[in-house]
PDB file of C-alpha atoms in Angstrom:
ATOM      1  CA  MET Q   1      -7.563  31.599  31.440  1.00 76.00           C
ATOM      2  CA  THR Q   2      -9.035  28.966  33.524  1.00 83.00           C
ATOM      3  CA  LYS Q   3      -7.633  26.823  36.209  1.00 86.00           C
ATOM      4  CA  LEU Q   4      -8.686  23.922  34.031  1.00 87.00           C
ATOM      5  CA  GLN Q   5      -6.831  25.232  31.107  1.00 89.00           C
ATOM      6  CA  LEU Q   6      -3.570  25.654  32.833  1.00 92.00           C
ATOM      7  CA  ASN Q   7      -3.603  22.166  34.340  1.00 92.00           C
ATOM      8  CA  LYS Q   8      -4.445  20.749  30.525  1.00 92.00           C
ATOM      9  CA  LEU Q   9      -1.306  22.846  29.703  1.00 92.00           C
ATOM     10  CA  ILE Q  10       0.412  21.255  32.204  1.00 93.00           C
ATOM     11  CA  GLU Q  11      -0.742  17.716  31.312  1.00 93.00           C
ATOM     12  CA  ARG Q  12       0.327  18.439  28.074  1.00 91.00           C
ATOM     13  CA  GLY Q  13       3.709  20.289  28.077  1.00 91.00           C
ATOM     14  CA  TYR Q  14       4.985  23.168  26.115  1.00 94.00           C
ATOM     15  CA  ASP Q  15       8.170  24.579  24.587  1.00 93.00           C
ATOM     16  CA  PHE Q  16       9.407  28.137  23.369  1.00 95.00           C
ATOM     17  CA  ASP Q  17      12.293  29.189  21.640  1.00 96.00           C
ATOM     18  CA  ILE Q  18      14.986  31.638  23.927  1.00 96.00           C
ATOM     19  CA  GLN Q  19      16.310  33.140  21.356  1.00 96.00           C
ATOM     20  CA  GLU Q  20      13.070  34.137  19.784  1.00 97.00           C
ATOM     21  CA  VAL Q  21      11.642  35.899  22.999  1.00 97.00           C
ATOM     22  CA  PHE Q  22      14.274  37.922  23.120  1.00 97.00           C
ATOM     23  CA  LYS Q  23      14.020  38.962  19.714  1.00 98.00           C
ATOM     24  CA  GLU Q  24      10.121  39.973  20.650  1.00 98.00           C
ATOM     25  CA  GLY Q  25      11.172  41.411  23.663  1.00 97.00           C
ATOM     26  CA  TRP Q  26      13.468  43.681  21.458  1.00 98.00           C
ATOM     27  CA  GLU Q  27      10.978  44.786  18.973  1.00 97.00           C
ATOM     28  CA  LEU Q  28       8.429  45.419  21.873  1.00 98.00           C
ATOM     29  CA  PHE Q  29      11.137  47.831  23.444  1.00 98.00           C
ATOM     30  CA  LYS Q  30      12.189  49.201  20.322  1.00 97.00           C
ATOM     31  CA  LYS Q  31       8.505  50.387  20.464  1.00 97.00           C
ATOM     32  CA  GLN Q  32       8.848  52.799  23.205  1.00 96.00           C
ATOM     33  CA  PRO Q  33      12.557  52.965  24.065  1.00 97.00           C
ATOM     34  CA  LEU Q  34      12.360  56.265  25.678  1.00 97.00           C
ATOM     35  CA  PHE Q  35       9.569  55.562  28.279  1.00 97.00           C
ATOM     36  CA  ALA Q  36      10.912  52.074  28.923  1.00 97.00           C
ATOM     37  CA  MET Q  37      14.487  53.641  29.646  1.00 97.00           C
ATOM     38  CA  GLY Q  38      12.835  56.517  31.433  1.00 97.00           C
ATOM     39  CA  TYR Q  39      10.905  54.376  34.040  1.00 98.00           C
ATOM     40  CA  THR Q  40      14.377  52.198  34.417  1.00 97.00           C
ATOM     41  CA  GLY Q  41      16.193  55.050  35.197  1.00 96.00           C
ATOM     42  CA  PHE Q  42      13.306  56.215  37.688  1.00 97.00           C
ATOM     43  CA  ILE Q  43      13.563  52.457  39.390  1.00 96.00           C
ATOM     44  CA  ILE Q  44      17.001  52.548  39.504  1.00 95.00           C
ATOM     45  CA  SER Q  45      17.283  56.301  41.287  1.00 95.00           C
ATOM     46  CA  LEU Q  46      14.315  55.410  43.329  1.00 94.00           C
ATOM     47  CA  GLU Q  47      16.399  52.514  44.700  1.00 93.00           C
ATOM     48  CA  LEU Q  48      19.545  54.593  45.259  1.00 93.00           C
ATOM     49  CA  LEU Q  49      17.906  57.394  47.321  1.00 92.00           C
ATOM     50  CA  PHE Q  50      17.203  54.200  49.655  1.00 91.00           C
ATOM     51  CA  VAL Q  51      20.452  52.389  49.730  1.00 89.00           C
ATOM     52  CA  ILE Q  52      22.418  56.047  50.000  1.00 90.00           C
ATOM     53  CA  TYR Q  53      20.121  58.295  51.823  1.00 89.00           C
ATOM     54  CA  LEU Q  54      17.807  55.804  53.540  1.00 86.00           C
ATOM     55  CA  LYS Q  55      19.930  52.925  54.387  1.00 85.00           C
ATOM     56  CA  GLU Q  56      18.024  51.747  57.493  1.00 86.00           C
ATOM     57  CA  TYR Q  57      14.589  51.495  54.923  1.00 86.00           C
ATOM     58  CA  ALA Q  58      16.683  49.941  52.066  1.00 85.00           C
ATOM     59  CA  LEU Q  59      14.564  46.539  52.707  1.00 86.00           C
ATOM     60  CA  LEU Q  60      11.315  48.375  52.309  1.00 88.00           C
ATOM     61  CA  PHE Q  61      12.166  49.262  48.835  1.00 90.00           C
ATOM     62  CA  SER Q  62      12.651  45.877  48.176  1.00 88.00           C
ATOM     63  CA  ILE Q  63       9.871  44.215  49.815  1.00 88.00           C
ATOM     64  CA  PHE Q  64       6.823  47.031  49.115  1.00 93.00           C
ATOM     65  CA  LEU Q  65       8.021  48.820  46.337  1.00 94.00           C
ATOM     66  CA  ALA Q  66      10.316  46.580  43.632  1.00 94.00           C
ATOM     67  CA  GLY Q  67       7.445  44.020  42.877  1.00 94.00           C
ATOM     68  CA  PRO Q  68       5.002  46.528  42.003  1.00 96.00           C
ATOM     69  CA  LEU Q  69       7.701  48.836  39.949  1.00 97.00           C
ATOM     70  CA  PHE Q  70       8.844  45.863  37.907  1.00 97.00           C
ATOM     71  CA  SER Q  71       5.470  44.426  36.916  1.00 97.00           C
ATOM     72  CA  GLY Q  72       5.066  47.641  35.170  1.00 98.00           C
ATOM     73  CA  PHE Q  73       6.936  45.851  32.468  1.00 98.00           C
ATOM     74  CA  TYR Q  74       4.840  43.395  31.983  1.00 98.00           C
ATOM     75  CA  LEU Q  75       1.472  45.519  31.585  1.00 98.00           C
ATOM     76  CA  VAL Q  76       2.856  47.809  29.290  1.00 98.00           C
ATOM     77  CA  ALA Q  77       4.231  44.420  27.221  1.00 98.00           C
ATOM     78  CA  ASN Q  78       0.910  43.250  27.136  1.00 97.00           C
ATOM     79  CA  GLN Q  79      -0.152  46.269  25.787  1.00 97.00           C
ATOM     80  CA  LEU Q  80       2.719  46.767  23.420  1.00 97.00           C
ATOM     81  CA  LYS Q  81       2.055  43.451  21.887  1.00 95.00           C
ATOM     82  CA  SER Q  82      -1.911  44.259  21.558  1.00 94.00           C
ATOM     83  CA  GLU Q  83      -1.090  47.416  19.580  1.00 94.00           C
ATOM     84  CA  GLU Q  84      -2.664  49.348  22.122  1.00 96.00           C
ATOM     85  CA  LYS Q  85      -1.783  53.294  22.916  1.00 95.00           C
ATOM     86  CA  VAL Q  86       0.888  53.238  26.096  1.00 96.00           C
ATOM     87  CA  VAL Q  87       1.716  56.617  27.975  1.00 97.00           C
ATOM     88  CA  TYR Q  88       4.520  56.826  30.711  1.00 97.00           C
ATOM     89  CA  THR Q  89       1.937  56.344  33.446  1.00 97.00           C
ATOM     90  CA  ASP Q  90       1.267  52.855  32.343  1.00 98.00           C
ATOM     91  CA  PHE Q  91       4.032  51.889  33.626  1.00 98.00           C
ATOM     92  CA  PHE Q  92       2.824  52.169  37.241  1.00 97.00           C
ATOM     93  CA  LYS Q  93       0.189  49.883  36.759  1.00 97.00           C
ATOM     94  CA  GLY Q  94       1.634  47.557  38.674  1.00 96.00           C
ATOM     95  CA  PHE Q  95       0.607  49.182  41.907  1.00 96.00           C
ATOM     96  CA  SER Q  96      -3.234  47.761  40.946  1.00 96.00           C
ATOM     97  CA  TYR Q  97      -2.267  44.874  41.698  1.00 96.00           C
ATOM     98  CA  TYR Q  98      -0.334  45.907  44.734  1.00 95.00           C
ATOM     99  CA  ILE Q  99      -1.531  43.612  47.842  1.00 95.00           C
ATOM    100  CA  PRO Q 100      -1.133  40.322  45.752  1.00 95.00           C
ATOM    101  CA  ILE Q 101       1.952  41.212  44.212  1.00 96.00           C
ATOM    102  CA  ILE Q 102       3.903  41.946  47.286  1.00 95.00           C
ATOM    103  CA  LEU Q 103       2.950  38.984  48.844  1.00 95.00           C
ATOM    104  CA  ILE Q 104       4.099  37.116  45.566  1.00 96.00           C
ATOM    105  CA  TRP Q 105       7.381  39.011  45.568  1.00 93.00           C
ATOM    106  CA  LEU Q 106       7.724  38.560  49.497  1.00 92.00           C
ATOM    107  CA  ILE Q 107       6.465  34.834  49.950  1.00 93.00           C
ATOM    108  CA  GLY Q 108       8.415  33.490  46.988  1.00 93.00           C
ATOM    109  CA  GLN Q 109      11.689  35.132  48.175  1.00 90.00           C
ATOM    110  CA  VAL Q 110      11.001  33.444  51.751  1.00 91.00           C
ATOM    111  CA  LEU Q 111      10.941  30.370  50.537  1.00 91.00           C
ATOM    112  CA  VAL Q 112      13.835  30.642  47.662  1.00 91.00           C
ATOM    113  CA  SER Q 113      15.792  31.953  50.595  1.00 90.00           C
ATOM    114  CA  ILE Q 114      15.176  29.058  52.865  1.00 90.00           C
ATOM    115  CA  GLY Q 115      15.465  26.637  49.730  1.00 86.00           C
ATOM    116  CA  LEU Q 116      19.370  27.991  49.018  1.00 85.00           C
ATOM    117  CA  ILE Q 117      20.241  28.113  53.157  1.00 87.00           C
ATOM    118  CA  LEU Q 118      19.279  24.451  53.849  1.00 81.00           C
ATOM    119  CA  PHE Q 119      20.333  22.830  50.436  1.00 78.00           C
ATOM    120  CA  VAL Q 120      21.410  25.523  47.722  1.00 85.00           C
ATOM    121  CA  VAL Q 121      19.828  23.169  45.434  1.00 87.00           C
ATOM    122  CA  PRO Q 122      15.693  23.576  45.878  1.00 89.00           C
ATOM    123  CA  GLY Q 123      16.479  27.536  46.310  1.00 91.00           C
ATOM    124  CA  ILE Q 124      17.334  27.566  42.478  1.00 93.00           C
ATOM    125  CA  TYR Q 125      14.708  25.355  41.863  1.00 94.00           C
ATOM    126  CA  LEU Q 126      11.966  27.542  43.428  1.00 94.00           C
ATOM    127  CA  MET Q 127      13.870  30.658  41.980  1.00 95.00           C
ATOM    128  CA  VAL Q 128      13.383  29.765  38.814  1.00 95.00           C
ATOM    129  CA  GLY Q 129       9.663  27.945  39.376  1.00 96.00           C
ATOM    130  CA  TYR Q 130       8.237  31.008  40.509  1.00 96.00           C
ATOM    131  CA  SER Q 131       9.574  33.034  37.476  1.00 96.00           C
ATOM    132  CA  MET Q 132       5.904  33.488  36.351  1.00 97.00           C
ATOM    133  CA  ALA Q 133       4.004  33.614  39.561  1.00 97.00           C
ATOM    134  CA  ILE Q 134       3.457  37.293  38.906  1.00 97.00           C
ATOM    135  CA  LEU Q 135       2.155  37.104  35.263  1.00 97.00           C
ATOM    136  CA  LEU Q 136      -0.059  34.335  36.132  1.00 96.00           C
ATOM    137  CA  HIS Q 137      -1.744  36.629  38.972  1.00 96.00           C
ATOM    138  CA  VAL Q 138      -1.846  39.686  36.544  1.00 96.00           C
ATOM    139  CA  PHE Q 139      -2.940  37.685  33.333  1.00 94.00           C
ATOM    140  CA  ALA Q 140      -4.988  34.822  34.782  1.00 93.00           C
ATOM    141  CA  GLY Q 141      -6.723  35.959  38.130  1.00 93.00           C
ATOM    142  CA  LEU Q 142      -5.076  33.628  40.152  1.00 95.00           C
ATOM    143  CA  ASP Q 143      -4.774  34.648  43.978  1.00 95.00           C
ATOM    144  CA  PHE Q 144      -1.069  34.410  45.406  1.00 94.00           C
ATOM    145  CA  TRP Q 145      -0.616  31.548  46.424  1.00 95.00           C
ATOM    146  CA  GLU Q 146      -2.370  29.893  43.385  1.00 96.00           C
ATOM    147  CA  SER Q 147       0.225  31.787  41.321  1.00 97.00           C
ATOM    148  CA  LEU Q 148       2.893  30.549  42.917  1.00 96.00           C
ATOM    149  CA  GLU Q 149       1.971  26.948  42.628  1.00 96.00           C
ATOM    150  CA  TYR Q 150       0.457  27.364  39.216  1.00 97.00           C
ATOM    151  CA  SER Q 151       4.076  28.757  38.238  1.00 97.00           C
ATOM    152  CA  ARG Q 152       6.179  26.270  39.855  1.00 96.00           C
ATOM    153  CA  ARG Q 153       3.774  23.383  38.390  1.00 96.00           C
ATOM    154  CA  LEU Q 154       3.895  25.013  34.898  1.00 96.00           C
ATOM    155  CA  VAL Q 155       7.897  25.838  34.669  1.00 97.00           C
ATOM    156  CA  THR Q 156       8.764  22.388  36.299  1.00 96.00           C
ATOM    157  CA  LYS Q 157       7.141  21.114  33.206  1.00 95.00           C
ATOM    158  CA  ASN Q 158      10.106  22.453  31.223  1.00 95.00           C
ATOM    159  CA  TRP Q 159      12.257  23.705  34.012  1.00 95.00           C
ATOM    160  CA  TRP Q 160      15.564  23.470  32.265  1.00 96.00           C
ATOM    161  CA  LYS Q 161      14.380  25.682  29.501  1.00 96.00           C
ATOM    162  CA  PHE Q 162      13.486  28.412  32.200  1.00 97.00           C
ATOM    163  CA  PHE Q 163      16.499  27.957  33.705  1.00 97.00           C
ATOM    164  CA  LEU Q 164      18.514  28.781  30.612  1.00 97.00           C
ATOM    165  CA  LEU Q 165      16.225  31.857  30.176  1.00 97.00           C
ATOM    166  CA  VAL Q 166      16.998  32.894  33.564  1.00 96.00           C
ATOM    167  CA  LEU Q 167      20.670  32.738  33.350  1.00 96.00           C
ATOM    168  CA  ALA Q 168      20.584  33.990  29.619  1.00 97.00           C
ATOM    169  CA  LEU Q 169      18.734  37.173  31.689  1.00 96.00           C
ATOM    170  CA  ILE Q 170      21.057  37.444  34.466  1.00 95.00           C
ATOM    171  CA  ALA Q 171      24.227  37.464  32.064  1.00 95.00           C
ATOM    172  CA  LEU Q 172      22.256  40.261  29.608  1.00 95.00           C
ATOM    173  CA  ASN Q 173      22.175  42.721  33.222  1.00 94.00           C
ATOM    174  CA  VAL Q 174      25.465  41.740  34.178  1.00 94.00           C
ATOM    175  CA  VAL Q 175      26.776  42.986  30.959  1.00 94.00           C
ATOM    176  CA  GLY Q 176      24.480  45.940  31.211  1.00 92.00           C
ATOM    177  CA  MET Q 177      25.950  46.725  34.805  1.00 91.00           C
ATOM    178  CA  VAL Q 178      29.407  46.357  33.644  1.00 90.00           C
ATOM    179  CA  LEU Q 179      28.465  49.149  30.643  1.00 87.00           C
ATOM    180  CA  PHE Q 180      26.663  50.976  32.942  1.00 81.00           C
ATOM    181  CA  VAL Q 181      24.225  52.672  30.484  1.00 82.00           C
ATOM    182  CA  GLY Q 182      23.217  49.273  29.320  1.00 91.00           C
ATOM    183  CA  ILE Q 183      21.232  48.345  32.406  1.00 95.00           C
ATOM    184  CA  PHE Q 184      18.946  50.884  31.063  1.00 96.00           C
ATOM    185  CA  ILE Q 185      18.328  49.019  27.976  1.00 96.00           C
ATOM    186  CA  SER Q 186      18.914  45.260  29.912  1.00 96.00           C
ATOM    187  CA  ILE Q 187      16.295  45.603  32.158  1.00 97.00           C
ATOM    188  CA  PRO Q 188      12.922  46.542  30.213  1.00 98.00           C
ATOM    189  CA  LEU Q 189      14.660  43.649  27.849  1.00 98.00           C
ATOM    190  CA  SER Q 190      14.300  41.323  30.590  1.00 97.00           C
ATOM    191  CA  PHE Q 191      10.841  41.757  31.470  1.00 98.00           C
ATOM    192  CA  PHE Q 192       9.745  42.030  27.995  1.00 98.00           C
ATOM    193  CA  ALA Q 193      11.649  38.715  27.132  1.00 98.00           C
ATOM    194  CA  ALA Q 194      10.210  37.206  30.196  1.00 98.00           C
ATOM    195  CA  TYR Q 195       6.606  38.525  29.148  1.00 98.00           C
ATOM    196  CA  CYS Q 196       7.087  37.138  25.861  1.00 98.00           C
ATOM    197  CA  ALA Q 197       8.213  33.429  27.068  1.00 97.00           C
ATOM    198  CA  PHE Q 198       5.195  33.653  29.144  1.00 97.00           C
ATOM    199  CA  GLU Q 199       2.673  34.128  25.750  1.00 95.00           C
ATOM    200  CA  ARG Q 200       4.848  31.415  24.392  1.00 94.00           C
ATOM    201  CA  VAL Q 201       4.168  29.055  27.223  1.00 94.00           C
ATOM    202  CA  MET Q 202       0.070  30.022  27.288  1.00 92.00           C
ATOM    203  CA  GLU Q 203      -0.217  30.150  23.064  1.00 87.00           C
ATOM    204  CA  ASP Q 204      -2.430  27.429  23.150  1.00 75.00           C
ATOM    205  CA  VAL Q 205      -4.440  28.568  26.220  1.00 77.00           C
ATOM    206  CA  LEU Q 206      -4.848  31.725  24.387  1.00 65.00           C
ATOM    207  CA  ILE Q 207      -5.838  30.757  20.964  1.00 60.00           C
ATOM    208  CA  GLU Q 208      -8.489  28.469  22.893  1.00 62.00           C
ATOM    209  CA  ASP Q 209      -9.588  32.037  24.445  1.00 59.00           C
ATOM    210  CA  ALA Q 210     -10.142  33.729  21.103  1.00 48.00           C
ATOM    211  CA  LYS Q 211     -12.129  30.943  19.907  1.00 52.00           C
ATOM    212  CA  GLU Q 212     -14.802  31.436  22.820  1.00 56.00           C
ATOM    213  CA  VAL Q 213     -14.844  35.072  22.352  1.00 45.00           C
TER     214      VAL Q 213
END
């Protein structure tokens, strides 16, 4: 996946079906439900540990741990899509991309926060626009700033579709939190669905790569 291919994709555009990416995400979840829920439980427990017992350091979890931990879902989704065997430790492979993911996570949140504080609309635009940044770093090998910029440019091409996807993911997790135990399903499902959306967006690029191989 090269920058030239990404630029061509931005020029010609793309589309995806939100309902279909949720269906695909659900199929991925069903392949490893216990691992996915167990890993979600680990993340929630770790976050609660910081919130309840290490309040002074709670922000450190968001900055230095959340990004790599949640990125593990993307890597496992990729393995499941490729019909590869998944072991529990695969969920922690986000730490293999630690520094770039931290930079994407931190700088993305800072820029979104500035946009929300100053004008609201730019903040929402960037929040949606940066939704593919980590995926682009991990699977396209872009550096942290290129990942943010290419994500913004790609998402802008079909921004409203991504906005609806983000709203659907938020709604899913709100329902999950209301049901409490539902969040052990809604969190991994959200990341699996987001990965499937990424694959749909990159479909033509992936086909080109396959032909070259």
